[in-house]
């Protein structure tokens, strides 16, 4: 694999980690809400962000498979 391809793959992996980190942080927030009887609205907002991050990650993976998209 050429250096350019390795560099591009490293960039794409970095980009995919971003939504995964958001998912992890929002899941932690939901856990805190449930453990500490915080307002349920916070958990609902976190779920929305998790769903959006999953869509973002899915799109990034699609782009990885088909870079022309």
mmCIF file of N, CA and C in Angstrom:
data_model
loop_
_atom_site.group_PDB
_atom_site.id
_atom_site.type_symbol
_atom_site.label_atom_id
_atom_site.label_comp_id
_atom_site.label_asym_id
_atom_site.label_seq_id
_atom_site.Cartn_x
_atom_site.Cartn_y
_atom_site.Cartn_z
ATOM 1 N N UNK A 1 0.854 -1.173 0.000
ATOM 2 C CA UNK A 1 0.000 0.000 0.000
ATOM 3 C C UNK A 1 0.900 1.236 0.000
ATOM 4 N N UNK A 2 0.580 2.184 -0.856
ATOM 5 C CA UNK A 2 1.397 3.390 -0.971
ATOM 6 C C UNK A 2 1.223 4.286 0.255
ATOM 7 N N UNK A 3 2.183 5.172 0.436
ATOM 8 C CA UNK A 3 2.116 6.113 1.559
ATOM 9 C C UNK A 3 0.872 6.986 1.474
ATOM 10 N N UNK A 4 0.506 7.376 0.264
ATOM 11 C CA UNK A 4 -0.684 8.220 0.083
ATOM 12 C C UNK A 4 -1.945 7.461 0.501
ATOM 13 N N UNK A 5 -2.030 6.184 0.153
ATOM 14 C CA UNK A 5 -3.196 5.388 0.531
ATOM 15 C C UNK A 5 -3.246 5.175 2.043
ATOM 16 N N UNK A 6 -2.101 4.941 2.645
ATOM 17 C CA UNK A 6 -2.035 4.773 4.100
ATOM 18 C C UNK A 6 -2.472 6.065 4.786
ATOM 19 N N UNK A 7 -1.997 7.196 4.278
ATOM 20 C CA UNK A 7 -2.370 8.482 4.859
ATOM 21 C C UNK A 7 -3.869 8.732 4.720
ATOM 22 N N UNK A 8 -4.432 8.411 3.569
ATOM 23 C CA UNK A 8 -5.874 8.596 3.359
ATOM 24 C C UNK A 8 -6.676 7.676 4.276
ATOM 25 N N UNK A 9 -6.230 6.442 4.408
ATOM 26 C CA UNK A 9 -6.911 5.507 5.301
ATOM 27 C C UNK A 9 -6.838 5.984 6.746
ATOM 28 N N UNK A 10 -5.687 6.494 7.161
ATOM 29 C CA UNK A 10 -5.536 7.026 8.519
ATOM 30 C C UNK A 10 -6.488 8.195 8.747
ATOM 31 N N UNK A 11 -6.654 9.051 7.751
ATOM 32 C CA UNK A 11 -7.595 10.182 7.856
ATOM 33 C C UNK A 11 -9.016 9.670 7.997
ATOM 34 N N UNK A 12 -9.383 8.682 7.207
ATOM 35 C CA UNK A 12 -10.735 8.144 7.261
ATOM 36 C C UNK A 12 -11.010 7.467 8.604
ATOM 37 N N UNK A 13 -10.037 6.748 9.122
ATOM 38 C CA UNK A 13 -10.197 6.121 10.442
ATOM 39 C C UNK A 13 -10.389 7.199 11.502
ATOM 40 N N UNK A 14 -9.620 8.263 11.421
ATOM 41 C CA UNK A 14 -9.768 9.379 12.357
ATOM 42 C C UNK A 14 -11.172 9.965 12.269
ATOM 43 N N UNK A 15 -11.654 10.163 11.043
ATOM 44 C CA UNK A 15 -12.991 10.727 10.843
ATOM 45 C C UNK A 15 -14.078 9.814 11.410
ATOM 46 N N UNK A 16 -13.899 8.514 11.299
ATOM 47 C CA UNK A 16 -14.885 7.560 11.819
ATOM 48 C C UNK A 16 -14.868 7.539 13.346
ATOM 49 N N UNK A 17 -13.709 7.743 13.936
ATOM 50 C CA UNK A 17 -13.625 7.740 15.402
ATOM 51 C C UNK A 17 -14.407 8.897 16.024
ATOM 52 N N UNK A 18 -14.532 9.996 15.304
ATOM 53 C CA UNK A 18 -15.227 11.166 15.837
ATOM 54 C C UNK A 18 -16.674 10.847 16.223
ATOM 55 N N UNK A 19 -17.490 10.300 15.324
ATOM 56 C CA UNK A 19 -18.850 9.974 15.760
ATOM 57 C C UNK A 19 -18.885 8.858 16.805
ATOM 58 N N UNK A 20 -17.932 7.946 16.750
ATOM 59 C CA UNK A 20 -17.900 6.893 17.769
ATOM 60 C C UNK A 20 -17.627 7.479 19.154
ATOM 61 N N UNK A 21 -16.766 8.474 19.219
ATOM 62 C CA UNK A 21 -16.504 9.145 20.497
ATOM 63 C C UNK A 21 -17.744 9.879 20.990
ATOM 64 N N UNK A 22 -18.486 10.510 20.067
ATOM 65 C CA UNK A 22 -19.727 11.184 20.454
ATOM 66 C C UNK A 22 -20.733 10.181 21.001
ATOM 67 N N UNK A 23 -20.827 9.025 20.367
ATOM 68 C CA UNK A 23 -21.741 7.977 20.832
ATOM 69 C C UNK A 23 -21.365 7.566 22.253
ATOM 70 N N UNK A 24 -20.098 7.342 22.474
ATOM 71 C CA UNK A 24 -19.626 6.931 23.802
ATOM 72 C C UNK A 24 -19.940 7.985 24.861
ATOM 73 N N UNK A 25 -19.678 9.237 24.542
ATOM 74 C CA UNK A 25 -19.933 10.310 25.516
ATOM 75 C C UNK A 25 -21.420 10.435 25.823
ATOM 76 N N UNK A 26 -22.258 10.319 24.814
ATOM 77 C CA UNK A 26 -23.699 10.438 25.036
ATOM 78 C C UNK A 26 -24.235 9.243 25.817
ATOM 79 N N UNK A 27 -23.689 8.061 25.573
ATOM 80 C CA UNK A 27 -24.089 6.882 26.349
ATOM 81 C C UNK A 27 -23.720 7.075 27.823
ATOM 82 N N UNK A 28 -22.561 7.655 28.077
ATOM 83 C CA UNK A 28 -22.161 7.955 29.460
ATOM 84 C C UNK A 28 -23.130 8.940 30.101
ATOM 85 N N UNK A 29 -23.578 9.923 29.328
ATOM 86 C CA UNK A 29 -24.545 10.885 29.842
ATOM 87 C C UNK A 29 -25.853 10.200 30.216
ATOM 88 N N UNK A 30 -26.327 9.306 29.355
ATOM 89 C CA UNK A 30 -27.553 8.560 29.666
ATOM 90 C C UNK A 30 -27.376 7.767 30.956
ATOM 91 N N UNK A 31 -26.233 7.149 31.101
ATOM 92 C CA UNK A 31 -25.943 6.385 32.320
ATOM 93 C C UNK A 31 -26.016 7.286 33.547
ATOM 94 N N UNK A 32 -25.416 8.474 33.460
ATOM 95 C CA UNK A 32 -25.470 9.417 34.580
ATOM 96 C C UNK A 32 -26.903 9.844 34.888
ATOM 97 N N UNK A 33 -27.684 10.090 33.834
ATOM 98 C CA UNK A 33 -29.081 10.485 34.025
ATOM 99 C C UNK A 33 -29.826 9.389 34.769
ATOM 100 N N UNK A 34 -29.646 8.154 34.339
ATOM 101 C CA UNK A 34 -30.365 7.043 34.955
ATOM 102 C C UNK A 34 -29.897 6.763 36.381
ATOM 103 N N UNK A 35 -28.624 6.902 36.623
ATOM 104 C CA UNK A 35 -28.081 6.616 37.962
ATOM 105 C C UNK A 35 -28.387 7.722 38.976
ATOM 106 N N UNK A 36 -28.587 8.945 38.485
ATOM 107 C CA UNK A 36 -28.716 10.078 39.400
ATOM 108 C C UNK A 36 -30.066 10.778 39.326
ATOM 109 N N UNK A 37 -31.052 10.133 38.724
ATOM 110 C CA UNK A 37 -32.394 10.706 38.640
ATOM 111 C C UNK A 37 -32.383 12.133 38.090
ATOM 112 N N UNK A 38 -31.594 12.356 37.052
ATOM 113 C CA UNK A 38 -31.573 13.655 36.390
ATOM 114 C C UNK A 38 -32.759 13.738 35.429
ATOM 115 N N UNK A 39 -33.062 14.922 34.926
ATOM 116 C CA UNK A 39 -34.221 15.064 34.034
ATOM 117 C C UNK A 39 -34.143 14.116 32.833
ATOM 118 N N UNK A 40 -35.231 13.378 32.568
ATOM 119 C CA UNK A 40 -35.223 12.434 31.449
ATOM 120 C C UNK A 40 -34.984 13.102 30.101
ATOM 121 N N UNK A 41 -35.287 14.387 29.995
ATOM 122 C CA UNK A 41 -35.068 15.110 28.738
ATOM 123 C C UNK A 41 -33.596 15.035 28.318
ATOM 124 N N UNK A 42 -32.698 15.043 29.300
ATOM 125 C CA UNK A 42 -31.260 14.942 28.991
ATOM 126 C C UNK A 42 -30.959 13.608 28.306
ATOM 127 N N UNK A 43 -31.591 12.534 28.777
ATOM 128 C CA UNK A 43 -31.373 11.219 28.170
ATOM 129 C C UNK A 43 -31.941 11.187 26.754
ATOM 130 N N UNK A 44 -33.106 11.782 26.556
ATOM 131 C CA UNK A 44 -33.704 11.815 25.216
ATOM 132 C C UNK A 44 -32.829 12.596 24.241
ATOM 133 N N UNK A 45 -32.282 13.706 24.702
ATOM 134 C CA UNK A 45 -31.378 14.485 23.845
ATOM 135 C C UNK A 45 -30.132 13.666 23.497
ATOM 136 N N UNK A 46 -29.624 12.928 24.477
ATOM 137 C CA UNK A 46 -28.440 12.100 24.239
ATOM 138 C C UNK A 46 -28.753 10.996 23.232
ATOM 139 N N UNK A 47 -29.941 10.399 23.325
ATOM 140 C CA UNK A 47 -30.327 9.358 22.373
ATOM 141 C C UNK A 47 -30.386 9.935 20.959
ATOM 142 N N UNK A 48 -30.943 11.130 20.812
ATOM 143 C CA UNK A 48 -30.978 11.772 19.492
ATOM 144 C C UNK A 48 -29.569 11.969 18.937
ATOM 145 N N UNK A 49 -28.647 12.394 19.794
ATOM 146 C CA UNK A 49 -27.267 12.604 19.355
ATOM 147 C C UNK A 49 -26.598 11.278 18.996
ATOM 148 N N UNK A 50 -26.914 10.221 19.741
ATOM 149 C CA UNK A 50 -26.368 8.891 19.424
ATOM 150 C C UNK A 50 -26.869 8.446 18.051
ATOM 151 N N UNK A 51 -28.153 8.605 17.812
ATOM 152 C CA UNK A 51 -28.712 8.207 16.519
ATOM 153 C C UNK A 51 -28.083 8.996 15.373
ATOM 154 N N UNK A 52 -27.890 10.288 15.558
ATOM 155 C CA UNK A 52 -27.254 11.104 14.522
ATOM 156 C C UNK A 52 -25.810 10.669 14.297
ATOM 157 N N UNK A 53 -25.103 10.382 15.373
ATOM 158 C CA UNK A 53 -23.716 9.944 15.248
ATOM 159 C C UNK A 53 -23.618 8.597 14.545
ATOM 160 N N UNK A 54 -24.585 7.719 14.779
ATOM 161 C CA UNK A 54 -24.608 6.437 14.076
ATOM 162 C C UNK A 54 -24.798 6.658 12.581
ATOM 163 N N UNK A 55 -25.677 7.577 12.225
ATOM 164 C CA UNK A 55 -25.879 7.897 10.812
ATOM 165 C C UNK A 55 -24.608 8.488 10.211
ATOM 166 N N UNK A 56 -23.949 9.373 10.965
ATOM 167 C CA UNK A 56 -22.689 9.971 10.483
ATOM 168 C C UNK A 56 -21.639 8.892 10.253
ATOM 169 N N UNK A 57 -21.530 7.979 11.197
ATOM 170 C CA UNK A 57 -20.541 6.906 11.093
ATOM 171 C C UNK A 57 -20.858 6.006 9.902
ATOM 172 N N UNK A 58 -22.132 5.689 9.727
ATOM 173 C CA UNK A 58 -22.541 4.871 8.597
ATOM 174 C C UNK A 58 -22.187 5.540 7.273
ATOM 175 N N UNK A 59 -22.416 6.836 7.190
ATOM 176 C CA UNK A 59 -22.084 7.568 5.968
ATOM 177 C C UNK A 59 -20.571 7.563 5.717
ATOM 178 N N UNK A 60 -19.797 7.745 6.759
ATOM 179 C CA UNK A 60 -18.342 7.716 6.606
ATOM 180 C C UNK A 60 -17.866 6.345 6.126
ATOM 181 N N UNK A 61 -18.477 5.290 6.632
ATOM 182 C CA UNK A 61 -18.108 3.947 6.191
ATOM 183 C C UNK A 61 -18.507 3.723 4.735
ATOM 184 N N UNK A 62 -19.665 4.229 4.348
ATOM 185 C CA UNK A 62 -20.074 4.143 2.945
ATOM 186 C C UNK A 62 -19.062 4.863 2.058
ATOM 187 N N UNK A 63 -18.629 6.048 2.500
ATOM 188 C CA UNK A 63 -17.631 6.808 1.737
ATOM 189 C C UNK A 63 -16.312 6.054 1.648
ATOM 190 N N UNK A 64 -15.993 5.322 2.686
ATOM 191 C CA UNK A 64 -14.761 4.528 2.684
ATOM 192 C C UNK A 64 -14.828 3.448 1.616
ATOM 193 N N UNK A 65 -16.013 2.845 1.472
ATOM 194 C CA UNK A 65 -16.181 1.787 0.480
ATOM 195 C C UNK A 65 -16.319 2.336 -0.937
ATOM 196 N N UNK A 66 -16.898 3.547 -1.053
ATOM 197 C CA UNK A 66 -17.097 4.153 -2.359
ATOM 198 C C UNK A 66 -16.686 5.614 -2.306
ATOM 199 N N UNK A 67 -15.384 5.900 -2.436
ATOM 200 C CA UNK A 67 -14.883 7.268 -2.285
ATOM 201 C C UNK A 67 -15.442 8.253 -3.319
ATOM 202 N N UNK A 68 -16.012 7.749 -4.400
ATOM 203 C CA UNK A 68 -16.558 8.649 -5.419
ATOM 204 C C UNK A 68 -17.911 9.229 -4.996
ATOM 205 N N UNK A 69 -18.504 8.686 -3.936
ATOM 206 C CA UNK A 69 -19.828 9.158 -3.484
ATOM 207 C C UNK A 69 -19.749 10.487 -2.808
#
